[in-house]
Amino acid sequence: MNWRIVAIPVTLIPIFIIAIQFDIQIDDVLAIGIFPFVGAVIAMLIKLGLQGIKFAYITRKYLGNFDSFLKLVGVRVGSEFIKFTTPMFVGAEFVVIYYLHKKGVNPAKSAWIAIMDIVTEVFAAGLLSIMAGIIALLNGAYVVGAVILATSIIITSLWMVMFFLSSKHTFQVPKILENLVKRFGKDKGEKAIDKTNLWMNEVCTMSRENLKTPESKKIFTISFLFSVVSWSFYGISFMIIAMGTGYVISAFDSIMAVMGANAIGNLPITIGGSGLAEFGIVAYLNNLDPFAFEVPEGIVAWDAVIGWRIATYYVPIVITWLLLVKLALSKISKPSES
């Protein structure tokens, strides 16, 4: 976990590059004002809180009156620290699987709950990002639109296909990977592969037992709607902070811009999408190449983009870290029965 803390300063490098390139001073960021900045932070915390409530809802639907509702919310919010410090879209699910397992829940059931949570998250984000990509294309932003659509469609399709196919097909570790692990890991590698295959078999069995039931369909639908609202608050956070710089943008345009940037930021290139997300917003709003660092001045207030990044990343990362250590990674003396 220590390497993740060390990785956080690395995310500042793109911020410094932007600040130097476009002569952004600390006073420019401070000029946003305390109220817009706090408003953006609150919007982001609402986003995280809704994610936590959704996870607690899914968990209790499958496990009954399991654990404290607020604690489940806190664990899920804390798990976002992994996403913030990883150059990928996913990662938080491993924390909740670990937590549920430590509380005595069957590994397969823990994985099923985590999968239901992350799939609805990815599905909602994917649909919003695809909308953003289509709108970008319609407005002539062909490069940024193509990048958003390619990233969103690939990630969303992969998760959704794997999710729904798990009810019809039992997945196992690919033979190529299995042979490599057994060859280099020998007995330990073979045991790891056997355990992984057994776990995947149990998860697929859970999928067959639950996915087509009316109750699971209801849970999926409600969770998906929670995710849509959650991601919407993420987009609104930029609208709020942009107001402090005098940049006027509607809630819908702000949501589309942020979700488009989010799709670009999900590329496994930088930690937490640092740099990609910022340039993604500017590229989306101005029909530019998201990977071109020669962005003209005076098109979008860069202080708003940097301020938004601080409000939605660096402030929440402290909160998620505290919750992760305090709740998800804390010792559990008496595991409850699932």
XYZ file of C-alpha atoms in Angstrom:
338
model
C 0.000 0.000 0.000
C 2.968 2.311 0.639
C 3.773 2.477 -3.071
C 0.339 3.967 -3.682
C 1.085 6.817 -1.283
C 4.393 7.403 -3.041
C 2.568 7.390 -6.391
C 0.324 10.309 -5.407
C 3.020 13.006 -5.883
C 3.626 11.585 -9.365
C 0.110 12.706 -10.320
C 1.208 16.298 -9.699
C 3.667 16.215 -12.608
C 1.031 16.793 -15.337
C -0.483 19.557 -13.177
C 2.885 21.321 -12.972
C 3.395 20.918 -16.723
C 0.008 22.530 -17.400
C 0.688 25.335 -14.915
C 4.077 26.115 -16.459
C 2.875 25.780 -20.052
C -0.054 28.166 -19.583
C 1.455 30.372 -16.863
C -1.062 29.397 -14.184
C -0.161 30.960 -10.853
C -1.355 29.865 -7.424
C -3.299 33.123 -7.231
C -5.221 32.118 -10.361
C -6.404 28.928 -8.698
C -7.202 30.715 -5.440
C -9.226 33.269 -7.409
C -11.834 30.556 -8.005
C -13.173 31.370 -4.568
C -13.841 29.296 -1.473
C -17.551 28.726 -2.128
C -17.246 27.290 -5.667
C -14.326 25.147 -4.521
C -16.206 23.818 -1.483
C -19.276 23.309 -3.658
C -17.249 21.166 -6.068
C -15.823 19.151 -3.173
C -19.323 18.592 -1.797
C -20.572 17.472 -5.219
C -17.692 14.975 -5.407
C -18.382 13.702 -1.895
C -22.047 13.232 -2.832
C -20.845 11.205 -5.811
C -18.720 8.999 -3.557
C -21.480 8.771 -0.946
C -23.980 7.532 -3.533
C -21.485 4.865 -4.582
C -21.247 3.787 -0.952
C -25.017 3.724 -0.489
C -25.362 1.618 -3.631
C -22.826 -0.903 -2.358
C -24.542 -1.086 1.036
C -27.894 -1.584 -0.743
C -26.547 -4.444 -2.884
C -24.803 -6.085 0.080
C -27.850 -6.032 2.305
C -30.112 -7.266 -0.460
C -27.978 -10.388 -0.851
C -26.826 -10.855 2.763
C -29.775 -9.525 4.738
C -29.176 -7.344 7.792
C -25.411 -7.583 7.357
C -23.049 -5.219 9.151
C -23.685 -1.530 9.789
C -25.143 0.298 6.788
C -22.927 3.325 7.415
C -19.852 1.130 7.772
C -20.567 -0.524 4.431
C -20.895 2.919 2.886
C -17.576 3.957 4.418
C -15.808 0.819 3.202
C -16.978 1.375 -0.360
C -15.974 5.045 -0.325
C -12.596 4.095 1.142
C -12.063 1.538 -1.620
C -12.000 4.386 -4.158
C -8.488 5.181 -2.930
C -7.315 2.181 -4.973
C -8.914 3.618 -8.097
C -7.400 7.045 -7.418
C -3.889 5.575 -7.223
C -4.032 3.082 -10.088
C -3.673 3.729 -13.844
C -6.862 1.765 -14.562
C -10.631 2.164 -14.282
C -11.131 -0.707 -11.869
C -9.513 -1.849 -8.628
C -11.912 -0.858 -5.850
C -13.741 -4.201 -6.054
C -10.763 -6.067 -4.573
C -11.045 -4.045 -1.371
C -14.728 -4.831 -0.854
C -14.143 -8.521 -1.653
C -11.378 -8.555 0.955
C -13.595 -6.809 3.516
C -16.614 -9.068 2.988
C -14.437 -12.171 3.126
C -12.879 -10.991 6.402
C -16.392 -10.593 7.759
C -17.056 -14.248 7.047
C -18.811 -14.024 3.686
C -18.164 -16.791 1.172
C -15.515 -15.637 -1.385
C -17.815 -16.364 -4.329
C -20.676 -14.389 -2.791
C -18.304 -11.542 -1.911
C -17.092 -11.476 -5.515
C -20.660 -11.539 -6.843
C -21.629 -8.505 -4.745
C -18.494 -6.640 -5.832
C -19.117 -7.540 -9.479
C -22.725 -6.328 -9.317
C -21.440 -3.066 -7.842
C -18.652 -2.457 -10.365
C -20.634 -3.589 -13.426
C -23.458 -1.118 -12.748
C -20.803 1.563 -12.182
C -19.046 0.786 -15.460
C -22.342 0.479 -17.359
C -23.595 3.884 -16.203
C -20.244 5.598 -16.836
C -19.951 3.877 -20.189
C -23.360 4.983 -21.417
C -22.786 8.583 -20.330
C -19.345 8.590 -21.955
C -20.736 7.111 -25.166
C -23.325 9.902 -25.198
C -20.489 12.408 -24.756
C -18.553 10.803 -27.608
C -21.539 10.911 -29.960
C -22.193 14.568 -29.125
C -18.515 15.345 -29.756
C -18.705 13.721 -33.193
C -21.902 15.593 -34.042
C -20.126 18.848 -33.172
C -17.178 18.063 -35.413
C -14.734 17.001 -32.684
C -13.769 13.849 -34.553
C -10.509 13.031 -32.759
C -11.757 13.482 -29.209
C -15.096 11.839 -30.084
C -13.343 8.802 -31.575
C -11.051 8.422 -28.556
C -13.974 8.676 -26.121
C -16.106 6.196 -28.062
C -13.283 3.705 -28.556
C -12.337 3.723 -24.868
C -15.927 3.687 -23.581
C -17.210 0.998 -25.921
C -14.276 -1.345 -25.299
C -14.384 -1.067 -21.491
C -18.176 -1.170 -21.237
C -18.578 -4.042 -23.706
C -15.867 -6.106 -22.027
C -17.469 -5.840 -18.603
C -21.037 -6.338 -19.792
C -20.227 -9.326 -22.022
C -18.229 -11.021 -19.258
C -20.982 -10.274 -16.746
C -23.859 -11.691 -18.750
C -21.856 -14.587 -20.211
C -20.935 -15.710 -16.704
C -24.499 -17.016 -16.319
C -24.068 -19.274 -19.344
C -20.375 -20.110 -19.394
C -17.943 -21.109 -16.665
C -14.774 -19.062 -17.047
C -11.380 -20.479 -16.147
C -7.843 -19.138 -16.221
C -6.678 -19.021 -19.879
C -4.471 -22.000 -20.752
C -1.533 -19.806 -21.818
C -1.515 -17.977 -18.478
C -2.124 -21.224 -16.587
C 0.874 -22.914 -18.204
C 3.123 -19.927 -17.488
C 2.095 -19.764 -13.821
C 2.539 -23.518 -13.348
C 5.887 -23.455 -15.133
C 7.427 -20.651 -13.094
C 5.421 -21.082 -9.876
C 5.688 -24.879 -9.778
C 3.641 -26.324 -6.852
C 2.597 -22.915 -5.512
C 1.622 -21.807 -8.997
C -0.454 -24.929 -9.532
C -2.253 -24.426 -6.216
C -2.914 -20.761 -7.089
C -4.392 -21.748 -10.456
C -6.576 -24.438 -8.865
C -7.892 -21.992 -6.270
C -8.529 -19.322 -8.917
C -10.392 -21.744 -11.176
C -12.470 -22.964 -8.235
C -13.287 -19.375 -7.270
C -14.249 -18.456 -10.848
C -16.426 -21.562 -11.066
C -18.240 -20.570 -7.865
C -18.744 -16.993 -9.116
C -20.214 -18.247 -12.398
C -22.480 -20.575 -10.405
C -23.643 -17.577 -8.367
C -24.295 -15.743 -11.615
C -26.443 -18.572 -12.966
C -28.387 -18.739 -9.723
C -28.999 -15.004 -9.365
C -28.693 -13.093 -12.617
C -32.040 -14.075 -14.148
C -34.113 -13.774 -10.986
C -36.599 -10.867 -10.700
C -34.908 -9.744 -7.473
C -31.459 -9.502 -9.090
C -32.898 -7.660 -12.075
C -34.455 -5.157 -9.669
C -31.167 -4.789 -7.761
C -29.282 -4.261 -11.030
C -31.733 -1.612 -12.261
C -31.793 0.359 -9.007
C -27.996 0.146 -8.704
C -27.605 1.348 -12.284
C -29.813 4.380 -11.596
C -27.786 5.132 -8.458
C -24.659 5.079 -10.610
C -26.118 7.428 -13.228
C -26.988 9.983 -10.541
C -23.595 9.464 -8.901
C -21.674 10.152 -12.117
C -23.904 13.157 -12.800
C -22.711 14.790 -9.588
C -19.148 14.178 -10.765
C -19.941 16.208 -13.873
C -21.767 18.911 -11.952
C -18.649 19.436 -9.809
C -16.930 21.026 -12.812
C -19.893 23.303 -13.517
C -19.779 24.573 -9.922
C -16.074 25.295 -9.888
C -16.148 26.854 -13.377
C -18.623 29.408 -12.041
C -15.838 30.767 -9.834
C -13.811 31.682 -12.941
C -16.721 33.186 -14.835
C -16.832 30.283 -17.292
C -20.532 29.549 -17.917
C -21.464 25.955 -18.720
C -24.774 24.116 -18.347
C -25.142 21.082 -16.087
C -25.665 18.790 -19.092
C -22.626 20.113 -20.973
C -20.553 19.854 -17.807
C -21.592 16.232 -17.274
C -20.816 15.369 -20.897
C -17.434 17.125 -20.758
C -16.394 15.407 -17.530
C -17.616 11.970 -18.631
C -15.808 12.380 -21.933
C -12.677 13.349 -20.031
C -13.272 10.439 -17.657
C -13.263 8.020 -20.589
C -9.936 9.431 -21.794
C -8.579 9.378 -18.246
C -9.444 5.665 -17.982
C -6.692 4.834 -20.445
C -4.047 2.893 -18.448
C -1.372 5.521 -19.074
C -1.193 7.760 -16.013
C -2.030 7.242 -12.346
C -5.600 8.287 -11.642
C -5.840 9.656 -15.193
C -3.752 12.654 -14.128
C -3.164 14.962 -17.078
C -5.432 12.992 -19.410
C -8.572 14.054 -17.559
C -7.592 17.727 -17.589
C -6.718 17.781 -21.273
C -9.800 15.667 -21.932
C -12.103 18.374 -20.587
C -10.367 21.103 -22.587
C -10.353 18.953 -25.729
C -14.041 18.110 -25.375
C -15.161 21.699 -24.822
C -13.016 23.083 -27.625
C -12.997 20.348 -30.288
C -9.278 19.685 -29.837
C -6.948 16.696 -29.929
C -6.934 15.384 -26.313
C -3.291 14.322 -26.646
C -2.033 17.616 -28.076
C -0.227 19.616 -25.398
C -0.104 22.653 -27.690
C -3.502 23.883 -26.522
C -4.296 27.532 -27.377
C -4.629 29.959 -24.493
C -7.842 31.726 -23.638
C -10.254 28.966 -24.662
C -11.133 27.499 -21.279
C -10.043 28.804 -17.906
C -7.175 26.472 -17.023
C -7.421 27.570 -13.419
C -10.935 26.051 -13.383
C -9.618 22.754 -14.724
C -6.793 22.622 -12.169
C -9.122 23.714 -9.375
C -11.584 20.988 -10.412
C -8.810 18.399 -10.304
C -7.817 19.448 -6.787
C -11.425 19.421 -5.578
C -12.326 16.055 -7.099
C -9.050 14.187 -6.646
C -6.635 15.527 -4.046
C -9.234 16.369 -1.395
C -11.208 13.101 -1.765
C -8.004 11.026 -1.859
C -7.279 12.033 1.738
C -10.814 11.124 2.829
C -10.827 7.793 0.983
C -7.422 6.892 2.431
C -8.629 7.505 5.986
C -11.761 5.416 5.426
C -9.776 2.654 3.742
C -7.380 2.306 6.665
C -9.970 2.864 9.386
C -12.673 0.546 8.020
C -11.732 -1.713 5.101
C -8.222 -2.638 6.289
C -8.856 -2.631 10.034
C -8.664 -5.874 11.982
C -11.938 -7.759 12.429
C -11.930 -9.850 15.561
C -15.223 -11.711 15.153
C -16.303 -12.431 11.573
C -20.065 -12.644 11.197
C -21.779 -15.523 9.445
C -22.988 -14.954 5.864
